[in-house]
PDB file of C-alpha atoms in Angstrom:
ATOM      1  CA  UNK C   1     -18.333  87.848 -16.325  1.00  0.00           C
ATOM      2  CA  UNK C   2     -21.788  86.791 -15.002  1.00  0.00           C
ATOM      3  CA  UNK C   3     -21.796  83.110 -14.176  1.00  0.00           C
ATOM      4  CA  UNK C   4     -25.249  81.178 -14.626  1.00  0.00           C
ATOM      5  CA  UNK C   5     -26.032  77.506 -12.474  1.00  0.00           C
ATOM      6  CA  UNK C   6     -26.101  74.769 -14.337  1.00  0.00           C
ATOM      7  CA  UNK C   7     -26.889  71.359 -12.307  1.00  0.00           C
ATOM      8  CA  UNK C   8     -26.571  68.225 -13.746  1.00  0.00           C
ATOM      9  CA  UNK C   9     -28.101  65.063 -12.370  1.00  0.00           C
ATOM     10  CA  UNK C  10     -26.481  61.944 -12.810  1.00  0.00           C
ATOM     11  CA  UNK C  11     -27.631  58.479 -12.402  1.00  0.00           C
ATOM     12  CA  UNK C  12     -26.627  55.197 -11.265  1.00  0.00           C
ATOM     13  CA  UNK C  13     -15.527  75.452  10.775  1.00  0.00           C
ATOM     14  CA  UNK C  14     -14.546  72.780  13.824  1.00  0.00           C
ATOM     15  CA  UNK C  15     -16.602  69.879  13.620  1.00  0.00           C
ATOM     16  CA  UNK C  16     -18.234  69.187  16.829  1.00  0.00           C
ATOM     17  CA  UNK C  17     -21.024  67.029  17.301  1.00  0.00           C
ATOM     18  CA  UNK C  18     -23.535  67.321  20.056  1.00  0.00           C
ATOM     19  CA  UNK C  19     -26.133  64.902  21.568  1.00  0.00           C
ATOM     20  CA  UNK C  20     -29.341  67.005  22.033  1.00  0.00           C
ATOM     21  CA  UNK C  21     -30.583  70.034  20.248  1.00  0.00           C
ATOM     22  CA  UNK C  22     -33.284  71.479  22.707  1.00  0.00           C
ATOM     23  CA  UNK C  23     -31.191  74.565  23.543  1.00  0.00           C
ATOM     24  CA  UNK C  24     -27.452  76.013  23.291  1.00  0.00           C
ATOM     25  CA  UNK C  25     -27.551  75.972  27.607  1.00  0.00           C
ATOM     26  CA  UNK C  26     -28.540  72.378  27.691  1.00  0.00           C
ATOM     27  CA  UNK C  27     -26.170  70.779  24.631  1.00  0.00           C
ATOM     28  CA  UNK C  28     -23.469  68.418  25.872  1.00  0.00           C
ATOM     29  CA  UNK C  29     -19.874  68.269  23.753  1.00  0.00           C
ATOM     30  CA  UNK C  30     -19.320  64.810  22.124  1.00  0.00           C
ATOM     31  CA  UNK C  31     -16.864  65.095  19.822  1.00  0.00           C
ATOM     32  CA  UNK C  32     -14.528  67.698  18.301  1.00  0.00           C
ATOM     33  CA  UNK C  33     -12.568  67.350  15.100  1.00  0.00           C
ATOM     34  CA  UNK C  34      -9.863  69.795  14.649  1.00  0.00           C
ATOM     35  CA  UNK C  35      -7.152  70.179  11.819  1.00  0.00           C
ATOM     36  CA  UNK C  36      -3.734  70.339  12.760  1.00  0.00           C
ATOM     37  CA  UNK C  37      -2.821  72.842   9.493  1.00  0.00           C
ATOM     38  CA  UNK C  38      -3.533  76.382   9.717  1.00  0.00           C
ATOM     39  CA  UNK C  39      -5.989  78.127   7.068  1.00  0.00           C
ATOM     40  CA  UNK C  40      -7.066  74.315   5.611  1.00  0.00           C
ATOM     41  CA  UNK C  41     -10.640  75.483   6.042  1.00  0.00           C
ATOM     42  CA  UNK C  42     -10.903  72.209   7.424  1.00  0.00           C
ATOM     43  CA  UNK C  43     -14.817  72.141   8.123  1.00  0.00           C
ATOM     44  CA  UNK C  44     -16.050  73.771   5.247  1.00  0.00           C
ATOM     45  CA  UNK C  45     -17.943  71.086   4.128  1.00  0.00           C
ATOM     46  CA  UNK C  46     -19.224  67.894   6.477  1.00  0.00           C
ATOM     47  CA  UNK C  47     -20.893  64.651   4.859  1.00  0.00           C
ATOM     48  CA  UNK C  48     -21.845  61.326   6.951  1.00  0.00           C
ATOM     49  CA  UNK C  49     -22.332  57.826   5.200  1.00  0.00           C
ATOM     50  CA  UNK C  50     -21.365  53.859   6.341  1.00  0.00           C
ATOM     51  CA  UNK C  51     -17.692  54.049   4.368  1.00  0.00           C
ATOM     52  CA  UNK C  52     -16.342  51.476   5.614  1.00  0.00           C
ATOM     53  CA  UNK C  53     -19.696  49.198   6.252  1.00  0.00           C
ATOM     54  CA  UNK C  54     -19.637  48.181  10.360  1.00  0.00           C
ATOM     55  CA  UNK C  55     -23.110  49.574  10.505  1.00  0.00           C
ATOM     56  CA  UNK C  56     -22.031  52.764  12.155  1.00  0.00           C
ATOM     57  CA  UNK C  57     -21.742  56.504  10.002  1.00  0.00           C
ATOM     58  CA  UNK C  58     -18.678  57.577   9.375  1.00  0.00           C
ATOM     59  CA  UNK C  59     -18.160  61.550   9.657  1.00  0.00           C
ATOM     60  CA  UNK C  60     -16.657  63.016   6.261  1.00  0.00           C
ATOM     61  CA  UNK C  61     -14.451  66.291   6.358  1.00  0.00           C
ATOM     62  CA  UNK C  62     -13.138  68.712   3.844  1.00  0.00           C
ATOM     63  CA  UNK C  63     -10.156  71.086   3.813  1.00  0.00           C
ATOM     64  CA  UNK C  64     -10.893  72.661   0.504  1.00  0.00           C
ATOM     65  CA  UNK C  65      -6.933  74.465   0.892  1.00  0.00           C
ATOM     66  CA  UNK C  66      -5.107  72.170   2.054  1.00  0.00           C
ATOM     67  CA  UNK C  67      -1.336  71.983   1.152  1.00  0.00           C
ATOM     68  CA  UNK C  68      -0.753  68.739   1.103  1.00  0.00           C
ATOM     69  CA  UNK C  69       1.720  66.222  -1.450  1.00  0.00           C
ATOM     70  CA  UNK C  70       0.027  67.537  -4.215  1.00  0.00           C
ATOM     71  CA  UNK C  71       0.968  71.341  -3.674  1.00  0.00           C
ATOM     72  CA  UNK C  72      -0.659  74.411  -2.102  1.00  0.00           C
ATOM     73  CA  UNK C  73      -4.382  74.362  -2.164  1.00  0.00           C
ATOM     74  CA  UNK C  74      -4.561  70.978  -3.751  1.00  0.00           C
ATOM     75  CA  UNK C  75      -7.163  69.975  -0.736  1.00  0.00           C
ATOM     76  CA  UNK C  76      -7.632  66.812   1.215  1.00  0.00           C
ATOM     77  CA  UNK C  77     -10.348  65.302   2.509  1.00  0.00           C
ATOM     78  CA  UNK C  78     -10.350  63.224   5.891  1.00  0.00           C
ATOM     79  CA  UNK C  79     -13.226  60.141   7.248  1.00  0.00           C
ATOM     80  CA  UNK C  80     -13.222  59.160  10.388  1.00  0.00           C
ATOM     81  CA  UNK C  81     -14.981  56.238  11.478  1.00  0.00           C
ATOM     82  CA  UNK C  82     -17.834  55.856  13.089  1.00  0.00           C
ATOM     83  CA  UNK C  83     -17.859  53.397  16.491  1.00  0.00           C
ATOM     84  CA  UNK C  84     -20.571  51.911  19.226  1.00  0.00           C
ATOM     85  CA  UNK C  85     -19.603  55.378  21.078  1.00  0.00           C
ATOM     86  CA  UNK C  86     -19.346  57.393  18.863  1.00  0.00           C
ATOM     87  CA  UNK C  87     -16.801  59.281  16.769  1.00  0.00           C
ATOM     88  CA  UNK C  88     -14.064  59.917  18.793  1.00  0.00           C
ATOM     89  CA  UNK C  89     -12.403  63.509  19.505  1.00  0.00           C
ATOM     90  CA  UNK C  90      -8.906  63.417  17.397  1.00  0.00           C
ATOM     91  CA  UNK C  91      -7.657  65.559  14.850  1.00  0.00           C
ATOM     92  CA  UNK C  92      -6.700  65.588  10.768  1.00  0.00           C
ATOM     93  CA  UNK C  93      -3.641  63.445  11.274  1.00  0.00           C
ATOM     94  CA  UNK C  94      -5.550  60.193  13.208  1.00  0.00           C
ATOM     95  CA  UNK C  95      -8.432  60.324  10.359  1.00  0.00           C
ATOM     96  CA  UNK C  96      -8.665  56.584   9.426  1.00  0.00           C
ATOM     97  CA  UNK C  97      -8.936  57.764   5.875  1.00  0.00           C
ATOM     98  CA  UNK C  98      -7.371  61.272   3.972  1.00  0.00           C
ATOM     99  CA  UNK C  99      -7.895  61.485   0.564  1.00  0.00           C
ATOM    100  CA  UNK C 100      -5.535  64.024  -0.977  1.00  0.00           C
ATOM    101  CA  UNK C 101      -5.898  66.284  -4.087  1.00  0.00           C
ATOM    102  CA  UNK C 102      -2.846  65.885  -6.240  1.00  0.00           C
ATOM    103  CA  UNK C 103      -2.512  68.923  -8.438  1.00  0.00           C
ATOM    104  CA  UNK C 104      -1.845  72.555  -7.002  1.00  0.00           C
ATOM    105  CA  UNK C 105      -5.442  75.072  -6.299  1.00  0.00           C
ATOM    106  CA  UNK C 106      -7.403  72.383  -7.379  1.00  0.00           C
ATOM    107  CA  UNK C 107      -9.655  72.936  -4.707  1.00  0.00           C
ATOM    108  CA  UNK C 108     -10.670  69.370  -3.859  1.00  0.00           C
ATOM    109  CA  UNK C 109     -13.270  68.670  -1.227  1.00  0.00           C
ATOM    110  CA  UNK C 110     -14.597  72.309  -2.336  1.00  0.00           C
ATOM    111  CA  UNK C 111     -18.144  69.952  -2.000  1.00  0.00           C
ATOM    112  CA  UNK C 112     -18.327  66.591  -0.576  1.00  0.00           C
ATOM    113  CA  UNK C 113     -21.543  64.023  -0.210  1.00  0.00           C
ATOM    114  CA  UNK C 114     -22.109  60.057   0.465  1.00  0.00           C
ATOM    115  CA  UNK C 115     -24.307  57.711  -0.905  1.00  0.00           C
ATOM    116  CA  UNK C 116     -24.036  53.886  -1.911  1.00  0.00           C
ATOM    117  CA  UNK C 117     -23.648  54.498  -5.419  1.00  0.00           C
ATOM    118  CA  UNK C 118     -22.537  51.143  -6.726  1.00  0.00           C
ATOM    119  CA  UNK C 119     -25.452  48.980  -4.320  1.00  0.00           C
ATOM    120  CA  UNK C 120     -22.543  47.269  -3.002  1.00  0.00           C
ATOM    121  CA  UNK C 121     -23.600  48.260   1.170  1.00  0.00           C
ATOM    122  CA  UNK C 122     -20.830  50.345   1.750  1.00  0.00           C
ATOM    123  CA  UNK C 123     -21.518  54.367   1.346  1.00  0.00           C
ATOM    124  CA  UNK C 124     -18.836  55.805  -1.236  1.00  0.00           C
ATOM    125  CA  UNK C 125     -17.188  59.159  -1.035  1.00  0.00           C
ATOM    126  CA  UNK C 126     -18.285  62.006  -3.603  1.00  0.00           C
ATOM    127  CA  UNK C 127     -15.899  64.958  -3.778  1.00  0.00           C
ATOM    128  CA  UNK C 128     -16.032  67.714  -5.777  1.00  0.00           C
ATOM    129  CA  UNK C 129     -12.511  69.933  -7.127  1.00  0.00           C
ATOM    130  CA  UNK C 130     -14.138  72.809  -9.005  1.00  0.00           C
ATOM    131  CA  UNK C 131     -11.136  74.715 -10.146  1.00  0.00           C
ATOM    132  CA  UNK C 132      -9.508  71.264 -11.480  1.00  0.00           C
ATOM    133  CA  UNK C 133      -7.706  71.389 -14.915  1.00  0.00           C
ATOM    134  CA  UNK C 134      -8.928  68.328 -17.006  1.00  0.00           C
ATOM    135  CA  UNK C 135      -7.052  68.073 -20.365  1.00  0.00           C
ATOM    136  CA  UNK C 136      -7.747  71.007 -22.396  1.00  0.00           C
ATOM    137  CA  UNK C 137     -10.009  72.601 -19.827  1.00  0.00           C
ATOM    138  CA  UNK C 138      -8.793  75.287 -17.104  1.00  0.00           C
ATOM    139  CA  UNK C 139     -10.947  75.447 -13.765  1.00  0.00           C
ATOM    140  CA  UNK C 140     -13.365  73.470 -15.954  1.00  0.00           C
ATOM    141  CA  UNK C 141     -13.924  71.093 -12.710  1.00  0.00           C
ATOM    142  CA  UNK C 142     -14.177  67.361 -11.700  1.00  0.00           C
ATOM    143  CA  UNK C 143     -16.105  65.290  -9.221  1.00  0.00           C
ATOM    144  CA  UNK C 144     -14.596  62.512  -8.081  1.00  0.00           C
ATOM    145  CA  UNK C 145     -16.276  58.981  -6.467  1.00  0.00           C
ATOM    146  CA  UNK C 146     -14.638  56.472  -3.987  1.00  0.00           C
ATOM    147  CA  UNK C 147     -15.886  53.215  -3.347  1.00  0.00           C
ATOM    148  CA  UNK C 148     -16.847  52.310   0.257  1.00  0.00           C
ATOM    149  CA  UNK C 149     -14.922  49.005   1.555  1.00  0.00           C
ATOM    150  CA  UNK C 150     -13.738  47.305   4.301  1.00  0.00           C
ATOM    151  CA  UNK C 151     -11.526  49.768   4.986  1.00  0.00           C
ATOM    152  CA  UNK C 152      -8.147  48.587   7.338  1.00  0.00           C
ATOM    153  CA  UNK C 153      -8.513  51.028  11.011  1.00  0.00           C
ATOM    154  CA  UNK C 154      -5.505  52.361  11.007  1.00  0.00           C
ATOM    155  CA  UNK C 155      -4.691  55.101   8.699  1.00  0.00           C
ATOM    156  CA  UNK C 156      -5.442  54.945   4.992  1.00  0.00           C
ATOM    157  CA  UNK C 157      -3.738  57.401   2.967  1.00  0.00           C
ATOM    158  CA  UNK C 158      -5.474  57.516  -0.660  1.00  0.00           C
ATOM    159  CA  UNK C 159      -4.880  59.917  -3.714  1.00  0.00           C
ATOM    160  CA  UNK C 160      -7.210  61.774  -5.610  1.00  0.00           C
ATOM    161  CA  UNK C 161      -5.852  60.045  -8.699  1.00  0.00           C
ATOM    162  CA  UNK C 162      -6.986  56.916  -7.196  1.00  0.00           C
ATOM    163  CA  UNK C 163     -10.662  57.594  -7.032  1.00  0.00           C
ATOM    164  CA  UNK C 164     -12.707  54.749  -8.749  1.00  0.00           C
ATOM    165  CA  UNK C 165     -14.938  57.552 -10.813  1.00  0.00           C
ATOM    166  CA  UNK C 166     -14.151  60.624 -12.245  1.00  0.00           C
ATOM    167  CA  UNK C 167     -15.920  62.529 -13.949  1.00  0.00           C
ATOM    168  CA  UNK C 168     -14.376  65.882 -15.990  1.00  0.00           C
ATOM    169  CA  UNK C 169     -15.794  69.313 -16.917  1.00  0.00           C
ATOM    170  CA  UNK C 170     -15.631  69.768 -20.654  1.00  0.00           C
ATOM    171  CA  UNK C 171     -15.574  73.725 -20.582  1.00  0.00           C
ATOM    172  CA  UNK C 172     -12.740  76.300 -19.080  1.00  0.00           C
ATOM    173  CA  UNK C 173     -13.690  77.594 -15.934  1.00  0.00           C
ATOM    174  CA  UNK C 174     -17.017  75.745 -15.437  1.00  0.00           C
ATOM    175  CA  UNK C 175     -16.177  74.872 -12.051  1.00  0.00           C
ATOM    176  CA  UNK C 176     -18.054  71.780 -12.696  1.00  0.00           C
ATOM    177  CA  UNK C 177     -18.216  69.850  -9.412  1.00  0.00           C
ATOM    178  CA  UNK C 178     -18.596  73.490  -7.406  1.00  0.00           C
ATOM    179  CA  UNK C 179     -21.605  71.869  -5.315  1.00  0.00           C
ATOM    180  CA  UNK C 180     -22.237  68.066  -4.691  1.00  0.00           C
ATOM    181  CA  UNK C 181     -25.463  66.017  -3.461  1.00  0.00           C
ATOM    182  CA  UNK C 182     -26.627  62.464  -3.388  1.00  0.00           C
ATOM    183  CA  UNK C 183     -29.694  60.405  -2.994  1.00  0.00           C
ATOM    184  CA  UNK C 184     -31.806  57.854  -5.190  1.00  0.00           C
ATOM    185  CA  UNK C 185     -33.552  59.983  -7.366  1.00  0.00           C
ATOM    186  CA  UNK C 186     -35.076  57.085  -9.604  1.00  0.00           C
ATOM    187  CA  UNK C 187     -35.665  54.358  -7.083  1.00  0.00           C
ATOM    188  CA  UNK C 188     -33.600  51.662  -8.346  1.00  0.00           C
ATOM    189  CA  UNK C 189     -32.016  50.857  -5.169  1.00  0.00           C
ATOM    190  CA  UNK C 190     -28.482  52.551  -6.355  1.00  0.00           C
ATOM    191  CA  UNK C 191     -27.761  56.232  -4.924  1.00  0.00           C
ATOM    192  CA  UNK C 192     -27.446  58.661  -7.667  1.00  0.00           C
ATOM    193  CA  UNK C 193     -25.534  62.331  -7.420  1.00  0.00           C
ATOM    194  CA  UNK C 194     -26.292  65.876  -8.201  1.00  0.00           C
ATOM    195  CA  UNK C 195     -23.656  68.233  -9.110  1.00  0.00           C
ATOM    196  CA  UNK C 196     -23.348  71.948 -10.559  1.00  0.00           C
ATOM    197  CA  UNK C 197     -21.178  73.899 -13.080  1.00  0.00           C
ATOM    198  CA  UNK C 198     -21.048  77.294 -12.761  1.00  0.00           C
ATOM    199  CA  UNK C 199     -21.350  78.495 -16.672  1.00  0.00           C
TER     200      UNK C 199
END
């Protein structure tokens, strides 16, 4: 069945990072990120934002299948903070914060963005979990918002459940929340987000 893009706008690989971008012979390795579960697809989608509000951006990482408490292919998502030198080389299990989908194939972290949605000075997380099953509504999608906070840093362990917004797909296999985007589209000093369904 032929699937048309619907985007709604609404109001309100390895990571590795390098410091200079003149030419592949003259980069010089910073950081690397690495997952320590196989076939996560940890990478597939890379946000940056001030989570957790010390003035320095955080990096943002999605493993769209990862197996994690909430069954195979729920998905996770991991942050890992920002410092004065950086973001240090470590991998999924020292993230200061993994958020973790709770339902089986839900695909969470499919999309992820950042952007201070509430005005509050932190920058919250945006995920998206397109093949999520709201009531009633197969693969009809959700996106999901986290607040930015003065988050503890040691490890913070957070469940998709938990998120402080979410927002539900009304129609089976929608796949609302498929693609995710931020950024204040009406000037009013709070950071709205974009999302799609795919109809």
């Amino acid at each position: 069945m032929k699937k048309n893009l619907v985007v709604f706008l609404i109001l309100s690989f390895l990571i590795i990072a390098y410091s200079s971008f003149v030419s592949a012979a003259d980069m010089t390795l910073e950081t690397t990120l690495s997952s320590t579960i196989g076939y996560d697809y940890f990478g597939r989608n890379v946000a940056s934002g001030d989570v957790n509000g010390d003035g320095y951006d955080d990096v943002i990482v999605s493993s769209s299948k990862g197996t994690t408490v909430g069954g195979s292919w729920s998905g996770r998502v991991c942050v890992f903070f920002g410092t004065l030198e950086g973001v240090p080389s470590t991998d999924s299990d020292h993230a200061n914060i993994t958020i973790n989908g709770t339902k089986d194939e839900d695909d969470f972290g499919i999309s992820i963005a950042s952007g201070d949605v509430n005005n509050d000075g932190y920058d919250d997380i945006i995920v998206g979990a397109e093949f999520a099953d709201p009531p009633g509504a197969v693969s009809a999608g959700q996106v999901f918002v986290f607040f930015g906070e003065n988050y503890s840093s040691v490890v913070n362990e957070i469940a998709s459940d938990y998120a402080d917004i979410i927002i539900n797909g009304t129609d089976g296999f929608d796949n609302f929340g498929h693609a995710v985007g931020s950024g204040n589209f009406n000037g009013d000093d709070y950071d709205d987000f974009v999302t799609e369904l795919l109809s």
